[in-house]
XYZ file of C-alpha atoms in Angstrom:
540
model
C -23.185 0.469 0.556
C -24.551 3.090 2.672
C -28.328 2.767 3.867
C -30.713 5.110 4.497
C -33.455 2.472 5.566
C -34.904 1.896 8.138
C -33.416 -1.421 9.867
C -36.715 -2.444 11.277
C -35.101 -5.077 13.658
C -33.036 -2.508 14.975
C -35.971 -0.196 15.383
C -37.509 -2.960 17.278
C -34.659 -3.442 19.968
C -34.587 0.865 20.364
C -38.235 1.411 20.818
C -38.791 -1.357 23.242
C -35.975 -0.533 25.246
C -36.624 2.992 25.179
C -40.750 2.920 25.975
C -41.424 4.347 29.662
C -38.004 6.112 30.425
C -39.284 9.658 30.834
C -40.305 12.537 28.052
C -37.101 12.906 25.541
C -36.126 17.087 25.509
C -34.569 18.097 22.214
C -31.788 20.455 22.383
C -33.928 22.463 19.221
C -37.077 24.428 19.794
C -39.422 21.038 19.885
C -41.571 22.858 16.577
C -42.129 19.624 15.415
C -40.530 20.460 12.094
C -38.597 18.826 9.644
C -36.069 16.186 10.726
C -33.189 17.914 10.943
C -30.572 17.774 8.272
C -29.984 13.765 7.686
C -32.863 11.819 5.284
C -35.774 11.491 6.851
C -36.540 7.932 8.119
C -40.208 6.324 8.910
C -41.532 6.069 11.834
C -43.947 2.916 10.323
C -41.257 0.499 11.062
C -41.009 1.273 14.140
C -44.404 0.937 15.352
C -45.146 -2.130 13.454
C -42.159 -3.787 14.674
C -43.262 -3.063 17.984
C -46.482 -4.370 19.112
C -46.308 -2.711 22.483
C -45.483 0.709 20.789
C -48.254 0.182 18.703
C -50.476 -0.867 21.317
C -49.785 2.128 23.973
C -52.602 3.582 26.201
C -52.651 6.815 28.563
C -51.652 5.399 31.755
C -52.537 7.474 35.254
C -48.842 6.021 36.302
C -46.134 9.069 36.382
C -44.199 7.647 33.921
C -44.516 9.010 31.176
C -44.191 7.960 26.864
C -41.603 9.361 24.510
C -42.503 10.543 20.758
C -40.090 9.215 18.081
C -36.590 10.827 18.081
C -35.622 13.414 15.187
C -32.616 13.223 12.910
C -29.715 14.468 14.368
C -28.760 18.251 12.885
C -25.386 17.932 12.050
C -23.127 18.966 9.523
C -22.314 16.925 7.531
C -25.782 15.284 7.787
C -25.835 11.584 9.275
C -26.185 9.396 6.159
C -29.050 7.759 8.208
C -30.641 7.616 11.792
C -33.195 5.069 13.038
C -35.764 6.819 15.467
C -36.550 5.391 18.868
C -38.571 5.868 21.941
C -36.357 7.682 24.542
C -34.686 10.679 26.905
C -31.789 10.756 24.687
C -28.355 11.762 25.833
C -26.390 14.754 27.492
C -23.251 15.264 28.894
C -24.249 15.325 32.751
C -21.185 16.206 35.676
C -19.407 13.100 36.755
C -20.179 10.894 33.906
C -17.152 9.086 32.328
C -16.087 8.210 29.183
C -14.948 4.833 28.498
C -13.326 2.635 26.194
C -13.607 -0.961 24.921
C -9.727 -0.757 23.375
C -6.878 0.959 24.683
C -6.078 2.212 20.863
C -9.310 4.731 21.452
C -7.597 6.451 24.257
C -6.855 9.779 22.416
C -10.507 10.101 21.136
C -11.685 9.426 24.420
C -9.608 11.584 26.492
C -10.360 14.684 23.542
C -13.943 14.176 23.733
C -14.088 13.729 27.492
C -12.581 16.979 27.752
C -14.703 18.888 25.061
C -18.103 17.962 26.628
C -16.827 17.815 30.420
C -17.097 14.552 31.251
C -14.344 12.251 32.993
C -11.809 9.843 31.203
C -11.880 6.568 33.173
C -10.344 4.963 30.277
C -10.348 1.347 29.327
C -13.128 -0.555 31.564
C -15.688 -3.733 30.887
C -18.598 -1.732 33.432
C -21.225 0.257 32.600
C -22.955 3.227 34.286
C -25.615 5.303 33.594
C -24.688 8.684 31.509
C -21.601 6.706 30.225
C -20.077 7.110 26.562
C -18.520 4.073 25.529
C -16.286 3.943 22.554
C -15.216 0.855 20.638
C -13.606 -0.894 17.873
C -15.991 -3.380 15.807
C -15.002 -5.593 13.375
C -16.715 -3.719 10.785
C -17.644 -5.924 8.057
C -17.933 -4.440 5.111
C -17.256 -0.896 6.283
C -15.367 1.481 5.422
C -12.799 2.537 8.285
C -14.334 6.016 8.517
C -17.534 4.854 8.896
C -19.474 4.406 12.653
C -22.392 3.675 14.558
C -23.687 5.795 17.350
C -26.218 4.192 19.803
C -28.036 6.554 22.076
C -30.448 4.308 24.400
C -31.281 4.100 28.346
C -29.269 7.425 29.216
C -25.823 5.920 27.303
C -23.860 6.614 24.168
C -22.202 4.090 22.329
C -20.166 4.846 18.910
C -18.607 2.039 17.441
C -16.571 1.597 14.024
C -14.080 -0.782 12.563
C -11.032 2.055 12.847
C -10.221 4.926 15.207
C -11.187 7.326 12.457
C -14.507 6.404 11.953
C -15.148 6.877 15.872
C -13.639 10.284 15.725
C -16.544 10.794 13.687
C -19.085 9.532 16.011
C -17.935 12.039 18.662
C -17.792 14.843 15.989
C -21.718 13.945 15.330
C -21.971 13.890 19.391
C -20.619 16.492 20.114
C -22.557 18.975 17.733
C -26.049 16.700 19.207
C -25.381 18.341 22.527
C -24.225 21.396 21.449
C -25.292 24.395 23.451
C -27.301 22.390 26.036
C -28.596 19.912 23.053
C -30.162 16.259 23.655
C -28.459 13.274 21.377
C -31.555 11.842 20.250
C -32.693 8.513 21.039
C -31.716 5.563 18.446
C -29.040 4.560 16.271
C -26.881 6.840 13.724
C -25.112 4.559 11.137
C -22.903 7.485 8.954
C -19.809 7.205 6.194
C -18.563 9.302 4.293
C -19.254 9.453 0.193
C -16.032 10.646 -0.496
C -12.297 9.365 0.955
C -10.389 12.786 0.320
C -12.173 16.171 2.193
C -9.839 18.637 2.217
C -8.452 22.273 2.770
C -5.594 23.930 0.803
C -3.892 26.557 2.376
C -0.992 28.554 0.459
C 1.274 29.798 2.905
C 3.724 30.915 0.587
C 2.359 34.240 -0.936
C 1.425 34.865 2.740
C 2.276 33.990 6.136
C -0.411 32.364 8.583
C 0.453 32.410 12.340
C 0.610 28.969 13.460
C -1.648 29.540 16.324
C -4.353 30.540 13.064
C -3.393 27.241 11.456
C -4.227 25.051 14.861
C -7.638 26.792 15.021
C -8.723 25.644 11.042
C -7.457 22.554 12.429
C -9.954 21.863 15.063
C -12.405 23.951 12.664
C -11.762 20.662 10.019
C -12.112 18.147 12.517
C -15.356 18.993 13.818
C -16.170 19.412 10.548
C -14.646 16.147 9.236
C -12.746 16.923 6.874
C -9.437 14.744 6.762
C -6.151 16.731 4.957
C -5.004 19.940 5.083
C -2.658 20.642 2.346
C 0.174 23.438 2.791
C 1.530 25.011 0.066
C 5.061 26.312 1.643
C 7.459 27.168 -1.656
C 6.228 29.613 -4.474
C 8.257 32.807 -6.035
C 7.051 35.254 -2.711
C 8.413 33.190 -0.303
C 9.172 29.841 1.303
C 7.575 29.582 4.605
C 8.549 26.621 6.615
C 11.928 26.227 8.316
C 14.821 24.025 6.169
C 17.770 22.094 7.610
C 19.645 20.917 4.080
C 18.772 24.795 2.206
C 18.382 27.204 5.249
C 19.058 30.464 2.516
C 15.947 30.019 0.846
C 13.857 30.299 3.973
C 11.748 33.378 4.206
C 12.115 35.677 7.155
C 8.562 34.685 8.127
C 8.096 31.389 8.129
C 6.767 28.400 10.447
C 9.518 26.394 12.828
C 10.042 22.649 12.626
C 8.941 22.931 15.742
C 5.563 24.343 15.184
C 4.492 22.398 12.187
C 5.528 19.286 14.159
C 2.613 20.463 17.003
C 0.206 21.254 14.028
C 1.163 17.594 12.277
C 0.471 15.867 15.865
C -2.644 18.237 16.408
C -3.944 16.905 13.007
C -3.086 13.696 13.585
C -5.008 13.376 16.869
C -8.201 14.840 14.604
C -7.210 12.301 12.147
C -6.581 14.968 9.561
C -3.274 14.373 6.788
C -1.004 17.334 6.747
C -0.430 17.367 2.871
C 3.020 19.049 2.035
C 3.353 20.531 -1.116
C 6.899 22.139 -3.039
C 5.747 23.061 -6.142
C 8.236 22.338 -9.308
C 9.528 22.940 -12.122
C 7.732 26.454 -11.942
C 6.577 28.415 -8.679
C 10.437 28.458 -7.120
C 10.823 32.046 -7.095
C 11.783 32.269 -3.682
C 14.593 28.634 -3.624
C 15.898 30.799 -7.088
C 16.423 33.904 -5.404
C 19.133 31.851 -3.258
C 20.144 29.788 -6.348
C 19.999 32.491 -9.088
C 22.729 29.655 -11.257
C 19.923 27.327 -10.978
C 17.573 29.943 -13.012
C 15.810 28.884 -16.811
C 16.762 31.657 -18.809
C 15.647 32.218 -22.455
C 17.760 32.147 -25.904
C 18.430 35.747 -25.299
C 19.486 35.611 -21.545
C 16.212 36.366 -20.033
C 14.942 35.084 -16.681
C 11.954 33.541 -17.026
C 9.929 34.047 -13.559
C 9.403 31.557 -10.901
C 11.160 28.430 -13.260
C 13.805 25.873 -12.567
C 16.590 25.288 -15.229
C 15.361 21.164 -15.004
C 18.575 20.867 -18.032
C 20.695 21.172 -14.947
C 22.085 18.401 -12.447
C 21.676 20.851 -9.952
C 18.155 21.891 -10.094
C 17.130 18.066 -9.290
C 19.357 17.903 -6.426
C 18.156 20.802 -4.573
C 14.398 19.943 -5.218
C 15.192 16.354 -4.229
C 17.101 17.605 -0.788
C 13.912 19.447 0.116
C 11.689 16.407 -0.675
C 14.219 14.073 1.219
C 14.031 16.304 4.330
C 10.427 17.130 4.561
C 9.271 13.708 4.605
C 10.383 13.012 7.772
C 8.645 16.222 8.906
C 5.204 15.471 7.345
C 4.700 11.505 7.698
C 0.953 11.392 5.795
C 0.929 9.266 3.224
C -0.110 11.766 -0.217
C 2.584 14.674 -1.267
C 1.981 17.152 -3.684
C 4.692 17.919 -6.439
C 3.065 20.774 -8.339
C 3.753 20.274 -11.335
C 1.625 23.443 -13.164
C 2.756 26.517 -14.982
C 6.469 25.944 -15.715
C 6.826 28.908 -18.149
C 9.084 26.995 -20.790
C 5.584 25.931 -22.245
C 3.718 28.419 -22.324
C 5.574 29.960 -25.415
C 4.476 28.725 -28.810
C 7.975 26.797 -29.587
C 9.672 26.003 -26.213
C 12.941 24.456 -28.042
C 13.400 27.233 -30.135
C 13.063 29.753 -27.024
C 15.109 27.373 -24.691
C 17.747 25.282 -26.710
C 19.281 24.106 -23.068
C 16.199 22.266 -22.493
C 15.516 21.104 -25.864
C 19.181 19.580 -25.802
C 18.404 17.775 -22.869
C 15.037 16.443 -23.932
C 17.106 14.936 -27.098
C 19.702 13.400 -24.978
C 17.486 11.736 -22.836
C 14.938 10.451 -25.144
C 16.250 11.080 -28.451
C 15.904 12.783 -31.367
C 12.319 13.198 -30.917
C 12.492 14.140 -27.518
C 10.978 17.526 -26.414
C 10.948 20.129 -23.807
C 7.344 18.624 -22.310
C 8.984 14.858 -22.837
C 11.532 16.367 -20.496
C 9.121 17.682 -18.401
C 7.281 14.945 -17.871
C 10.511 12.913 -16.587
C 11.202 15.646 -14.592
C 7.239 15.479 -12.872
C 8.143 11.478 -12.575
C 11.769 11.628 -11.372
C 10.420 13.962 -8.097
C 7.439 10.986 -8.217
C 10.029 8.525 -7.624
C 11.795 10.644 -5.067
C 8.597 11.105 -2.644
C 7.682 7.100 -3.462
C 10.838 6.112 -1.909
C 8.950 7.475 1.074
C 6.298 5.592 0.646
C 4.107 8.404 -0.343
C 1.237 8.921 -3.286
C 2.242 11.604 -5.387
C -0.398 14.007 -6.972
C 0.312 16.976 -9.334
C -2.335 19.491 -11.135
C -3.829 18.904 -14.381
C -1.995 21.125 -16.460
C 1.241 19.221 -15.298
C 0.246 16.702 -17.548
C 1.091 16.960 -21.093
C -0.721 15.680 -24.309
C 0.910 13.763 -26.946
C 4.364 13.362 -25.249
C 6.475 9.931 -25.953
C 7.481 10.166 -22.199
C 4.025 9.136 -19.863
C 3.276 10.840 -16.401
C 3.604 8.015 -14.183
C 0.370 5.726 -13.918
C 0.114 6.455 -9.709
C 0.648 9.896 -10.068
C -3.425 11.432 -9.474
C -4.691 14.155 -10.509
C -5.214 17.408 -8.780
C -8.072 18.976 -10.978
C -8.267 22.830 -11.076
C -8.532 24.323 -14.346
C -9.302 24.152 -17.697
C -7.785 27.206 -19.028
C -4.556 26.224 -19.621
C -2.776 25.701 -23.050
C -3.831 22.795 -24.243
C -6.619 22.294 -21.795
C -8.646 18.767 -21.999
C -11.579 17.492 -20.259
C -11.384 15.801 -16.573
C -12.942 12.778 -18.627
C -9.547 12.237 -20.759
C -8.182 11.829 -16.986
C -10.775 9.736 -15.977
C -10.986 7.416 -18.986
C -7.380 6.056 -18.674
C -7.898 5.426 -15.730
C -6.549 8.052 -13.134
C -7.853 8.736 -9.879
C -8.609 12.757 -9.480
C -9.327 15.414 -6.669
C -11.400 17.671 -7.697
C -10.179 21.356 -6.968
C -12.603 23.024 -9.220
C -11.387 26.569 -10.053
C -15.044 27.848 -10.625
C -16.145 26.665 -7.334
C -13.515 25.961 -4.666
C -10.620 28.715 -5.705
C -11.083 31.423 -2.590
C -8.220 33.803 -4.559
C -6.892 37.099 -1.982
C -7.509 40.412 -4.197
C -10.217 38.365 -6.940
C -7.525 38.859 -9.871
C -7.978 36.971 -12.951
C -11.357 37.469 -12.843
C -11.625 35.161 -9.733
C -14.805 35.793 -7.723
C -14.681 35.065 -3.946
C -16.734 31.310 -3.954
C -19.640 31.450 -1.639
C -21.116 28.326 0.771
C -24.469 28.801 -1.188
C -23.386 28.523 -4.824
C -21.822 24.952 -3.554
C -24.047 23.744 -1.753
C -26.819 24.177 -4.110
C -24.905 23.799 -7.411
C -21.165 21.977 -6.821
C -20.811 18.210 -7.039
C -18.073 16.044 -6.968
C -18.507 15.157 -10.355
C -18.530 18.827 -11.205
C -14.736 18.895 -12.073
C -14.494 21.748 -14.551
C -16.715 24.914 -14.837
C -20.388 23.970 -14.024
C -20.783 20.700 -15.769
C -20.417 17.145 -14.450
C -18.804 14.562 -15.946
C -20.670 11.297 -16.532
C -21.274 9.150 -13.386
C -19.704 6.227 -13.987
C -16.405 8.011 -13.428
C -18.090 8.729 -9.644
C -15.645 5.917 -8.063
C -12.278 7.727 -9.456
C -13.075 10.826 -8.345
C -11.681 10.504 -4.620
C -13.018 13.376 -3.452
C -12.601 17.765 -3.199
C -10.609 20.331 -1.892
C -11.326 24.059 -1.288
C -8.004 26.080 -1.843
C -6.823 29.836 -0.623
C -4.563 31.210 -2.857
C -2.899 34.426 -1.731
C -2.178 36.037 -5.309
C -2.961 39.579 -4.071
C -1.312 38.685 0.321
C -2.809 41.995 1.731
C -6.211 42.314 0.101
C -7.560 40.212 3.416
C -6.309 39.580 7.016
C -5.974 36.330 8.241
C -9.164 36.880 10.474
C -10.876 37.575 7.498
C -9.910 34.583 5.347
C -11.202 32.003 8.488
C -14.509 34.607 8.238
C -14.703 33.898 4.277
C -13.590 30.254 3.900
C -16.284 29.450 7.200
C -19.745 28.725 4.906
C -17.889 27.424 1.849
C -16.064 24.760 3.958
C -19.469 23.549 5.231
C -20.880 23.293 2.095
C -18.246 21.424 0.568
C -17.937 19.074 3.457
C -21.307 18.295 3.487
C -21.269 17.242 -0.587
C -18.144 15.398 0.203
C -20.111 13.426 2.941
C -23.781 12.934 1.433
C -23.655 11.894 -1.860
C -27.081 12.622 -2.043
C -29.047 16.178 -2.591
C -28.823 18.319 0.947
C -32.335 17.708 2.671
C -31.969 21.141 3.617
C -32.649 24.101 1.934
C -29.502 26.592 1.888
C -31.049 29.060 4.060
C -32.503 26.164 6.627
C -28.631 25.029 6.539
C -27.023 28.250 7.165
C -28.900 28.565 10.025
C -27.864 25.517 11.285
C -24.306 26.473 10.883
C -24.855 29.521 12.958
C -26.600 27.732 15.934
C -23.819 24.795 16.346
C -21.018 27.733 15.978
């Protein structure tokens, strides 16, 4: 469990340590005003653990007495800080970065070169100015979780995985920020939620990859951890194929460049989450394949859907799946799984006997078009778990009262509750299924606002969106909290050329750092939304 206490032992070791150093210089305006944006933590520890702290007198001598450290202002906010006595930290010419494991090089090397400093790599000596950065064994952490030591001019961040000291220099480097100080004590931080992500549908419209690199460093610093790309959808399909190179859209992305976004990702320890939406949203692999397209009992094409009665249709989704995986090596993969048009009707074997006839082969008399479906949705599962990767589908991919289950390790992408047949996140939740929360009310940033979508803003989130706020504006009942792994803000691009790319980053920035920071903090944001917005500018 996280703590926001006060470790008063630890508060001992800073403050005595820290006591006579010279005057600590904040990188804010030194008001004296609140602490920053992580919980405020007592000072009373500190002086009563520390009789000498306690027992300070003006002293003619030059040197000089420190007041407590602030918070750190950060976002996310630190989950909790204990204040010491002390100059704090910055990044000062010819101080090195160093390692205790040779596993840390990449961090160090990255955030050697973001603050200026020199990468001496793996060494056992200590200088003044240094920031180390080291493994632990972490006991009973989570591996995204760290601690950051600032004492006696030196940095230490510390966690039981490379992620979690990523982290630590994310926190450090938005302390010194601008000419900041790190202030003097110890951070310990983890995150509330394991899934923080971005959704990004490149489909309807193409993104430069050079744009895509720069919401990937954007993410990192903001710690978010997967970045989801919707490639395949009726306007186009966007990334470059080996197995089905007709259905590729004149603009697209290279192998080549979504291999330098995966590895810049990676290296920000961010999952590139790949996502070919089916049985619906294959406009664009049908306009290749137009024998593979669901027509109607009258001969009508029915937009966007997959004829899943034919051998063929499973083939060419199941090439696509096959070959992508070795392009995108994170462990989720999204299948889709929403709007396939056959059920939207109000009798889907009467308006598509093909499918019907299938449904009855393959599970009997009883068997219907959503039965069929729903093997379909767990045949592509299969497919991507040979891969050794978690599926996840969205909500209206799963059906109600079909004979044929969604797989049990399929989760739950949650993002609407207007669909036919709609039920509550907390029928999900109650059998057992783990859900991201995608909230359509809150977290839908939809080009053109059609469907009576409403550009979200970073203030409506951050002062009314929880994770537990699945559906509209209501959340569901806590003790679902633990299967709820966490949130993702989407851009759809229903209406391409309502904005320019420049202008999505511009509309998506305050949004992202809202959700982030309710992702992080479980708890309500110290700050107030206008207090945090201005944070937001200063550390851009």
């Amino acid at each position: 469990m996280r703590t926001r206490a006060v470790v008063v032992a630890a508060v001992a070791a800073t403050v005595s340590a820290g006591v006579g150093l010279g005057l600590w210089a904040s990188g804010d305006d030194g008001d004296g005003g609140p602490a920053g944006s992580a919980r405020p933590t007592s000072s009373v520890g500190a002086s009563a653990a520390s009789p000498s702290a306690s027992r300070e007198t003006p002293s003619p001598s030059p040197t000089r007495s420190y007041p407590l450290s602030r918070s750190p202002r950060t976002i996310p906010a630190v989950q909790a800080h204990t204040p010491a006595r002390g100059p704090g930290w910055r990044p000062q010419r010819g101080a090195r970065v160093v390692v205790s494991d040779a596993e840390l090089a990449g961090e160090g090397r990255l955030v050697a070169g973001e603050l200026g400093l020199t990468y001496a790599g793996e060494r056992s000596d200590d200088r003044d100015g240094d920031l180390r950065l080291a493994l632990d064994d972490g006991a009973g952490s989570g591996p995204e979780s760290y601690t950051m030591t600032v004492r006696g001019g030196r940095v230490s961040i510390s966690g039981p995985a490379d992620s979690g000291v990523f982290y630590g220099t994310r926190t450090l480097k938005q302390e010194v920020h601008d000419g900041g100080t790190a202030p003097e004590g110890v951070v310990r931080d983890a995150p509330a939620k394991a899934v923080r992500g971005f959704s990004l549908d490149i489909a309807r419209k193409h993104f430069t990859a050079g744009w895509i690199e720069d919401r990937v460093r954007e993410l990192g610093d903001l710690k978010f951890n997967q970045l989801q790309l919707h490639f395949s959808d009726d306007q186009g399909f966007r990334i470059e194929s080996d197995s089905h190179p007709e259905i590729v859209s004149a603009q697209h992305l290279t192998k080549a460049e979504v291999r330098k976004i995966v590895e810049l990702a990676a290296q920000r320890h961010i999952t590139v989450v790949p996502e070919i939406d089916s049985p619906g949203h294959l406009g664009a692999v049908l306009a290749a394949h137009p024998e593979l397209q669901l027509r109607n009992v009258s001969g009508v094409a029915t937009r966007g859907a997959i004829d899943i009665s034919k051998d063929g249709s499973a083939k060419i989704v199941d090439d696509l799946l096959d070959e992508y995986a070795g392009l995108f090596p994170g462990v989720p993969w999204h299948l889709g799984g929403d709007e396939y048009q056959a059920l939207v009707v109000s009798n889907p074997e009467a308006s598509y006997p093909q499918l019907a006839a299938a449904a009855k082969e393959a599970y009997g008399s009883g068997g219907t078009v959503a039965d069929l479906t729903t093997g379909w949705l767990n045949d592509r599962a299969d497919t991507v778990r040979a891969h050794d990767r978690t599926p996840l589908a969205w909500n209206d991919g799963f059906f109600r009262g079909t004979s044929v289950r969604p797989d049990a390790g399929i989760q739950v992408a949650y993002w609407t509750g207007k669909e036919i047949g709609a039920r509550e996140p907390v029928e999900y939740l109650s059998a057992g299924r783990e859900l991201i929360n995608y909230n359509d009310e809150f977290l839908y940033y939809v080009l053109g606002q059609p469907n009576n979508f409403v550009y979200p803003t970073g203030q409506r989130i951050y002062e009314l969106w929880t994770p537990r706020v699945v559906r509209g504006t209501l959340a569901v009942p806590a003790k679902y909290d633990d299967r709820i792994r966490g949130g993702y803000f989407a851009v759809w691009c229903d209406l391409a050329n309502s904005q320019t790319q420049d202008q999505v980053a511009a509309g998506v920035r305050m949004p992202l750092r809202a959700l982030v920071q309710k992702l992080w903090d479980a708890e309500k944001p110290a700050l107030s939304w206008t207090d945090f917005k201005a944070l937001a500018d200063r550390l851009d």
